[in-house]
Coordinates of C-alpha atoms (C1' of nucleotides) in Angstrom, one line a residue:
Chain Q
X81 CA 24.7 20.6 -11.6
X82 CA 26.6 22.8 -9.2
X83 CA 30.2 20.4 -9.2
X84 CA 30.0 18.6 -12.7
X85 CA 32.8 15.9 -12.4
X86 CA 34.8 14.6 -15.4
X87 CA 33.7 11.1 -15.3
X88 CA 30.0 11.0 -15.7
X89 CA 29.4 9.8 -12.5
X90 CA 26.6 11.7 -10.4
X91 CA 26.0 11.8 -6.6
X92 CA 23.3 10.9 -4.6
X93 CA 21.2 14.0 -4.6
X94 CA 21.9 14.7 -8.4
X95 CA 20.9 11.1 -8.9
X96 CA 17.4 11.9 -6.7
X97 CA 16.9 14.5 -8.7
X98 CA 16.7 12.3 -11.7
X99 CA 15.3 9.6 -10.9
X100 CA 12.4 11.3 -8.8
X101 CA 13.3 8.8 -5.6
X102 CA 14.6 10.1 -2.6
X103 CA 18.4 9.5 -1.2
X104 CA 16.9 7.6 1.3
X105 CA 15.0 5.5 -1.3
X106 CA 18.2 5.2 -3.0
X107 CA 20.1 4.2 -0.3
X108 CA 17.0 1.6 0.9
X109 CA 16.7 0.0 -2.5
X110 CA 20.5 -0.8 -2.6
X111 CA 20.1 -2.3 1.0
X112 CA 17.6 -4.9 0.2
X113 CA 19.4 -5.5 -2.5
X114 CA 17.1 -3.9 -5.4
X115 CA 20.1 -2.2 -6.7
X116 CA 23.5 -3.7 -6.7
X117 CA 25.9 -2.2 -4.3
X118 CA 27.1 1.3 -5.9
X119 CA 30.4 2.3 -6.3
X120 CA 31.7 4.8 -4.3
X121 CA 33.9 8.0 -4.7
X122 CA 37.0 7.9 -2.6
X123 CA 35.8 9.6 0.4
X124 CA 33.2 6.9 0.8
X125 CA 30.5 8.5 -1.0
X126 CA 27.9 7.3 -3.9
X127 CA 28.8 7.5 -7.4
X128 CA 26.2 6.5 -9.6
X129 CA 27.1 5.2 -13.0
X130 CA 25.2 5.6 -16.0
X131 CA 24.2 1.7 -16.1
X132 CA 22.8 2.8 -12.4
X133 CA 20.4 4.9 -13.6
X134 CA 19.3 3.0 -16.7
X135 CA 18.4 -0.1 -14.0
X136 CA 16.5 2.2 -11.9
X137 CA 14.2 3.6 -14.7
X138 CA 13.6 0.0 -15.7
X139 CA 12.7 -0.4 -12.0
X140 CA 10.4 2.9 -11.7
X141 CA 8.7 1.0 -14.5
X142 CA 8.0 -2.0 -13.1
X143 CA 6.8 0.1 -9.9
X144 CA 4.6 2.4 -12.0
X145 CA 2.9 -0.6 -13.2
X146 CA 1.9 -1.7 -9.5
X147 CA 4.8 -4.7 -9.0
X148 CA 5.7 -5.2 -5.5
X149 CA 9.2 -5.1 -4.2
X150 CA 9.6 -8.5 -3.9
X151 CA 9.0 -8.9 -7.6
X152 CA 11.2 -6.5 -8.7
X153 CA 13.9 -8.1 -6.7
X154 CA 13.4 -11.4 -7.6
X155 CA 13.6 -9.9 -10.8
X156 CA 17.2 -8.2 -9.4
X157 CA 18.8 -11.4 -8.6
X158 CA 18.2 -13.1 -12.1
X159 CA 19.9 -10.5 -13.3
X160 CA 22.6 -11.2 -11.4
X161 CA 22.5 -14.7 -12.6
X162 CA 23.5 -13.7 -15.8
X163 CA 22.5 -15.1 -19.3
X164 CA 21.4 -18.1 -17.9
X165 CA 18.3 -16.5 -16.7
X166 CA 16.8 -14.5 -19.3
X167 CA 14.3 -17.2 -20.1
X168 CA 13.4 -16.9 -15.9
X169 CA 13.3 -13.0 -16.3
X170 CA 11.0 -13.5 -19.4
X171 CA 8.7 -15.5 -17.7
X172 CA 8.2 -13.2 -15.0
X173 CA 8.2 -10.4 -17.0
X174 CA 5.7 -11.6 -19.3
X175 CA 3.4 -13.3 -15.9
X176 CA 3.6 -9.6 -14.5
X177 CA 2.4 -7.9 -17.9
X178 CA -0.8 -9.9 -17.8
X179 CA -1.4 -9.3 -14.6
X180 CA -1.0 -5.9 -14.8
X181 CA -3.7 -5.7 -18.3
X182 CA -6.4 -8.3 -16.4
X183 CA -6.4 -5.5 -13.6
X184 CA -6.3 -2.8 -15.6
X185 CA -9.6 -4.4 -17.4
X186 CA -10.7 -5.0 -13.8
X187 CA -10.3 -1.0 -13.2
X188 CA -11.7 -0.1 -16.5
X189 CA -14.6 -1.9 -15.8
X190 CA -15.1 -0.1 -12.5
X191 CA -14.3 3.0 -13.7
X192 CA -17.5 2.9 -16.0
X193 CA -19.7 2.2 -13.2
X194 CA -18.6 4.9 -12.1
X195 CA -19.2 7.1 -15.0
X196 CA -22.8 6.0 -14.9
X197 CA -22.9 7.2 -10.9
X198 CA -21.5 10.4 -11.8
X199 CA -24.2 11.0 -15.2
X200 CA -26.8 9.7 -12.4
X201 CA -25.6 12.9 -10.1
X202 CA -25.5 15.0 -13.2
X203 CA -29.3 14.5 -13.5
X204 CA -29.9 14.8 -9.7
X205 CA -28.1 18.2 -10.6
X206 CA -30.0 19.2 -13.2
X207 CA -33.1 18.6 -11.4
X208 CA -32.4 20.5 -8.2
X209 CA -31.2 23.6 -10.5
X210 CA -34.8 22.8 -12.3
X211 CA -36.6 23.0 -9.3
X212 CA -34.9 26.1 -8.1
X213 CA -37.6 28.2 -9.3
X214 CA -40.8 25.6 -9.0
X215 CA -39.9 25.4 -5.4
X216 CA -40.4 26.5 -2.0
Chain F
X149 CA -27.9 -20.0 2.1
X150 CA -27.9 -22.3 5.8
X151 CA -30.3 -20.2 7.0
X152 CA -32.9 -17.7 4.8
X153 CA -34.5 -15.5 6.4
X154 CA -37.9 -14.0 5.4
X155 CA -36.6 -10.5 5.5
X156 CA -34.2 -9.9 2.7
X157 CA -31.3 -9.2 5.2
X158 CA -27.3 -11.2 5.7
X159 CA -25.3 -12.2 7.9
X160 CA -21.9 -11.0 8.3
X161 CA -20.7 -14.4 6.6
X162 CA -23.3 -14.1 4.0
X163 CA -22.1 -10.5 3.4
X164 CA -18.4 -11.5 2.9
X165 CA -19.2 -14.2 0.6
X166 CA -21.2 -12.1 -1.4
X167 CA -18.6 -9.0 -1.3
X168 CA -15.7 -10.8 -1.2
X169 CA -14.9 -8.6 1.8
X170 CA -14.0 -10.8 5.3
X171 CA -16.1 -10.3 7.7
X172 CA -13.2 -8.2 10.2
X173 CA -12.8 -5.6 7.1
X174 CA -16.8 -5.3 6.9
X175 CA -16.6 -4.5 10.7
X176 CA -13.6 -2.6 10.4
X177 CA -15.4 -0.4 7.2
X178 CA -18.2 0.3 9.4
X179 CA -16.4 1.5 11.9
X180 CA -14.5 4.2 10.3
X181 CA -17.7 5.5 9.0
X182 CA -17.0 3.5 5.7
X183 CA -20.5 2.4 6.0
X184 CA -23.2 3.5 8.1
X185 CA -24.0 1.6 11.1
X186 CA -25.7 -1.7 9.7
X187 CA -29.2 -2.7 11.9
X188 CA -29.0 -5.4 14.4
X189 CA -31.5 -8.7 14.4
X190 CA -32.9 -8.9 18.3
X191 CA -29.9 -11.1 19.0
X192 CA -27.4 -8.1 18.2
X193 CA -25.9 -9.7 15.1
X194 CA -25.6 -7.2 12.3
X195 CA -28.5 -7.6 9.3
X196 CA -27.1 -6.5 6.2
X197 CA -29.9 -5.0 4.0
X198 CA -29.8 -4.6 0.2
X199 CA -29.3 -1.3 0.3
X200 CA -25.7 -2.1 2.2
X201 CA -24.8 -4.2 0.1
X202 CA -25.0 -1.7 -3.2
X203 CA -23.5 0.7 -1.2
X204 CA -20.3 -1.8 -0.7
X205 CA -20.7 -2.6 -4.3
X206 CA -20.0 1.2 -5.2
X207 CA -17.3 1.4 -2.6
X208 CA -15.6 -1.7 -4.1
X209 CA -15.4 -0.4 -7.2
X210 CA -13.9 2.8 -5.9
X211 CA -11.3 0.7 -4.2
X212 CA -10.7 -1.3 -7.0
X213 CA -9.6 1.6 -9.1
X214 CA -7.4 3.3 -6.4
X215 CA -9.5 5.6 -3.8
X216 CA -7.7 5.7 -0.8
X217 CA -10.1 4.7 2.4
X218 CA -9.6 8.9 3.3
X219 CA -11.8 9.3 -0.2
X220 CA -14.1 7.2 0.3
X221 CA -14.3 8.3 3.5
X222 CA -15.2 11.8 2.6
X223 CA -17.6 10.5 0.2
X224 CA -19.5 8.3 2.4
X225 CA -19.4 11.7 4.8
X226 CA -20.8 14.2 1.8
X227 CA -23.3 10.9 1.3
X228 CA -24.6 11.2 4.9
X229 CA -25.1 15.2 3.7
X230 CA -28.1 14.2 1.4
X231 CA -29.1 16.2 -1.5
X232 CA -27.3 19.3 -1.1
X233 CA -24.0 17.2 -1.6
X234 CA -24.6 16.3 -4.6
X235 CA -22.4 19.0 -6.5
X236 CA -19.5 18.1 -3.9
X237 CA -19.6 14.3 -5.0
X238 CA -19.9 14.8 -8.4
X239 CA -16.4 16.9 -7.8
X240 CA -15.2 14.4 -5.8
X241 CA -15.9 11.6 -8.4
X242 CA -15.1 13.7 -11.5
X243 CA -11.3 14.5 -9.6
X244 CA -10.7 11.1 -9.0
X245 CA -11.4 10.1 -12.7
X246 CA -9.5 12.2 -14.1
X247 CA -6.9 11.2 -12.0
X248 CA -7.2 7.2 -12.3
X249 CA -6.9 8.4 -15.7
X250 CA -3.7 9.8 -16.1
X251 CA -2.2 7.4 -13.8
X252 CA -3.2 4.3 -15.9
X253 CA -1.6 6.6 -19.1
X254 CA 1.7 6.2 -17.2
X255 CA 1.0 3.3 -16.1
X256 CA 0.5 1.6 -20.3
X257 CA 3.7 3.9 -21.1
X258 CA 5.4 1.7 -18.6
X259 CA 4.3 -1.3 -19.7
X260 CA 4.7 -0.7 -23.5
X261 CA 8.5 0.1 -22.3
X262 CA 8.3 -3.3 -20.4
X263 CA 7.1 -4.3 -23.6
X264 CA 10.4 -3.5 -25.6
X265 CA 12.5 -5.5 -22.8
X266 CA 10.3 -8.4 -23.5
X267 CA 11.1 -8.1 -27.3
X268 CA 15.0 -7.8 -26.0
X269 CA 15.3 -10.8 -24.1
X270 CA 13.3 -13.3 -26.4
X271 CA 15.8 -11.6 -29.3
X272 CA 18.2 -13.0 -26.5
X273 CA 16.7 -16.0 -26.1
X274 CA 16.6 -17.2 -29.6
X275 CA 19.6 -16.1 -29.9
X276 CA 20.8 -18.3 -27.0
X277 CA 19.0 -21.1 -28.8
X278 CA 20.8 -20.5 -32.2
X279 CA 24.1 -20.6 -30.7
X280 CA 23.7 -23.8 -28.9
X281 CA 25.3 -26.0 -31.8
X282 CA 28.0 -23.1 -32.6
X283 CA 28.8 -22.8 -29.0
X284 CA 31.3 -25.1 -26.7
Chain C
dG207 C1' 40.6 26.4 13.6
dT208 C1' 36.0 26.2 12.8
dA209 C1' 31.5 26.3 10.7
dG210 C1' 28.6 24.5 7.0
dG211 C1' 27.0 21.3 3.9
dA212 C1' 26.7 16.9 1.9
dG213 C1' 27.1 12.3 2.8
dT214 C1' 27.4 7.8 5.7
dT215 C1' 25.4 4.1 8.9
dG216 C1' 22.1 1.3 11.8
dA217 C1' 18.0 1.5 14.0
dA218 C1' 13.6 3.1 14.9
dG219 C1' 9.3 5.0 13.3
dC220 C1' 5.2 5.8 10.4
dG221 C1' 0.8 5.7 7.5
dC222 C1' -2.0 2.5 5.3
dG223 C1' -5.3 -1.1 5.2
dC224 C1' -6.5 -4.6 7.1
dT225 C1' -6.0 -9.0 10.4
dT226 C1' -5.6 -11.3 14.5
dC227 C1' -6.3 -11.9 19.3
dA228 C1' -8.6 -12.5 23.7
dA229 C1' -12.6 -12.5 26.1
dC230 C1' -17.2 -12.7 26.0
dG231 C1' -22.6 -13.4 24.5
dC232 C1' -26.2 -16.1 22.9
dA233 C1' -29.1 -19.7 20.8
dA234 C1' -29.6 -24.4 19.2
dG235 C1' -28.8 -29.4 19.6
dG236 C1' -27.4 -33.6 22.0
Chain A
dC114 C1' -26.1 -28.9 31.4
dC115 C1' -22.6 -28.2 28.2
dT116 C1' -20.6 -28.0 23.8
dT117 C1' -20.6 -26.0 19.1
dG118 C1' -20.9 -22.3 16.1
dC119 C1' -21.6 -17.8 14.9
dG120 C1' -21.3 -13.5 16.3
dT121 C1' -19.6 -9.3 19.3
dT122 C1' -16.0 -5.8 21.2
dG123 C1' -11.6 -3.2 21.9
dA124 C1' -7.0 -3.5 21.4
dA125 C1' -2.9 -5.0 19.5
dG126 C1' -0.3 -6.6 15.6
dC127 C1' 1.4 -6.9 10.8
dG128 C1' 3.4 -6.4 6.0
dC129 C1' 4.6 -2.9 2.9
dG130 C1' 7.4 0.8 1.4
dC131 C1' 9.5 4.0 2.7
dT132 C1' 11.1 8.1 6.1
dT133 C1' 13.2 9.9 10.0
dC134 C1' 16.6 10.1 13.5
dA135 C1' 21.0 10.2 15.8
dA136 C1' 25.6 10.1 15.6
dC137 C1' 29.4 10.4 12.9
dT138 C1' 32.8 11.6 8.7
dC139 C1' 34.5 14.4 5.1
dC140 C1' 35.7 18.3 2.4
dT141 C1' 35.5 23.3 1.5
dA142 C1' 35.4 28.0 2.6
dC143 C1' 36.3 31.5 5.7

DNA sequence: GTAGGAGTTGAAGCGCGCTTCAACGCAAGG
DNA sequence: CCTTGCGTTGAAGCGCGCTTCAACTCCTAC
């Protein structure tokens, strides 16, 4: 952290760094609204509190686990609703994590077809390096 | 079926109904090289034959676990190779394992964080519920 | 004073994976 | 003959999730 200021605010590239998004993905996400406007230092810049980052990491987890921006801000805006909405953010919390486990199933199931393709080649293998010698 | 046919080979309709795929993607696939170019009854319609359609089967399930169309793509081209491919796709598919591996790993981590939010917000919830006789 | 580096904005652009559109062909049925 | 339905093609369009660009503002160091 080349200038490490006394609040423990962090700028936009030091908050990149963290959070693995880029400035511009910062800047994009506060523009649609996916994080709530940042405060800024006082020559206009980005100062991102600690309460930033915590929100984004919940963010980069519902993004990890395949939910579309319009989820996660729909999400964003009960939040801004306050108290009165954390049965609304359970719900669609709880609609996303079954979603998420019926396709993981889905890709599980997939992905064992695909094991048997790949022991199918393994024998296709094994023959041609079996043959190597029988043939021409 | 409208129409059987005493060959074993679809339609384009049949085809999507049967692979869920609409008829423009099935066109589109084929295009690219997705999937090799499918015969043509005498009227010029495209004959799907059973071995297309396993083919599709195998891509779906490629697509259904991530494979971006430039992978399948290379498969389908190390396919048209024959037998002395076979090593190179058994890479290929071995890679991509691995790989829709470790991505659903981060994937669960994020969702058994997701998880502890869930447990937050119905501890908020009952909470809420509690407090509604205490409460003005 | 001036150059450099980090940041700001609004707008345009891009890669992906299809989907839609417009114009046409062809065969069967009324 | 003419409509209906299913198909064909090439080209354009679209939604998503960013990324890039151009023009500008600050602050710092020299």
């Amino acid at each position: 952290m080349a200038t490490e200021r006394i609040d423990g605010t962090l700028t936009i590239a030091e908050t990149s760094e963290l959070t693995g998004l880029s400035p511009s993905t910062l800047r994009y996400y506060e523009r649609i609204g996916l994080i709530d406007s940042v405060e800024r230092g006082p020559d206009g810049r980005r100062r991102y509190q600690a309460a930033d980052l915590a929100w984004m990491a919940f963010l980069l987890r519902l993004r990890t686990t395949g939910m579309p921006i319009q989820g996660m801000l729909a999400f964003a805006e009960l939040r801004r609703g306050g108290d009165a909405t954390v049965r609304a953010r359970l719900e669609l919390l709880g609609r996303h994590q079954a979603q998420v486990r019926k396709q993981y199933e889905a890709v599980m199931r997939s992905l064992d077809a695909i094991d048997d393709k790949i022991a199918h080649y393994e024998r296709l293998v094994e023959e041609q390096d079996g043959d190597s010698g029988r043939q021409a």
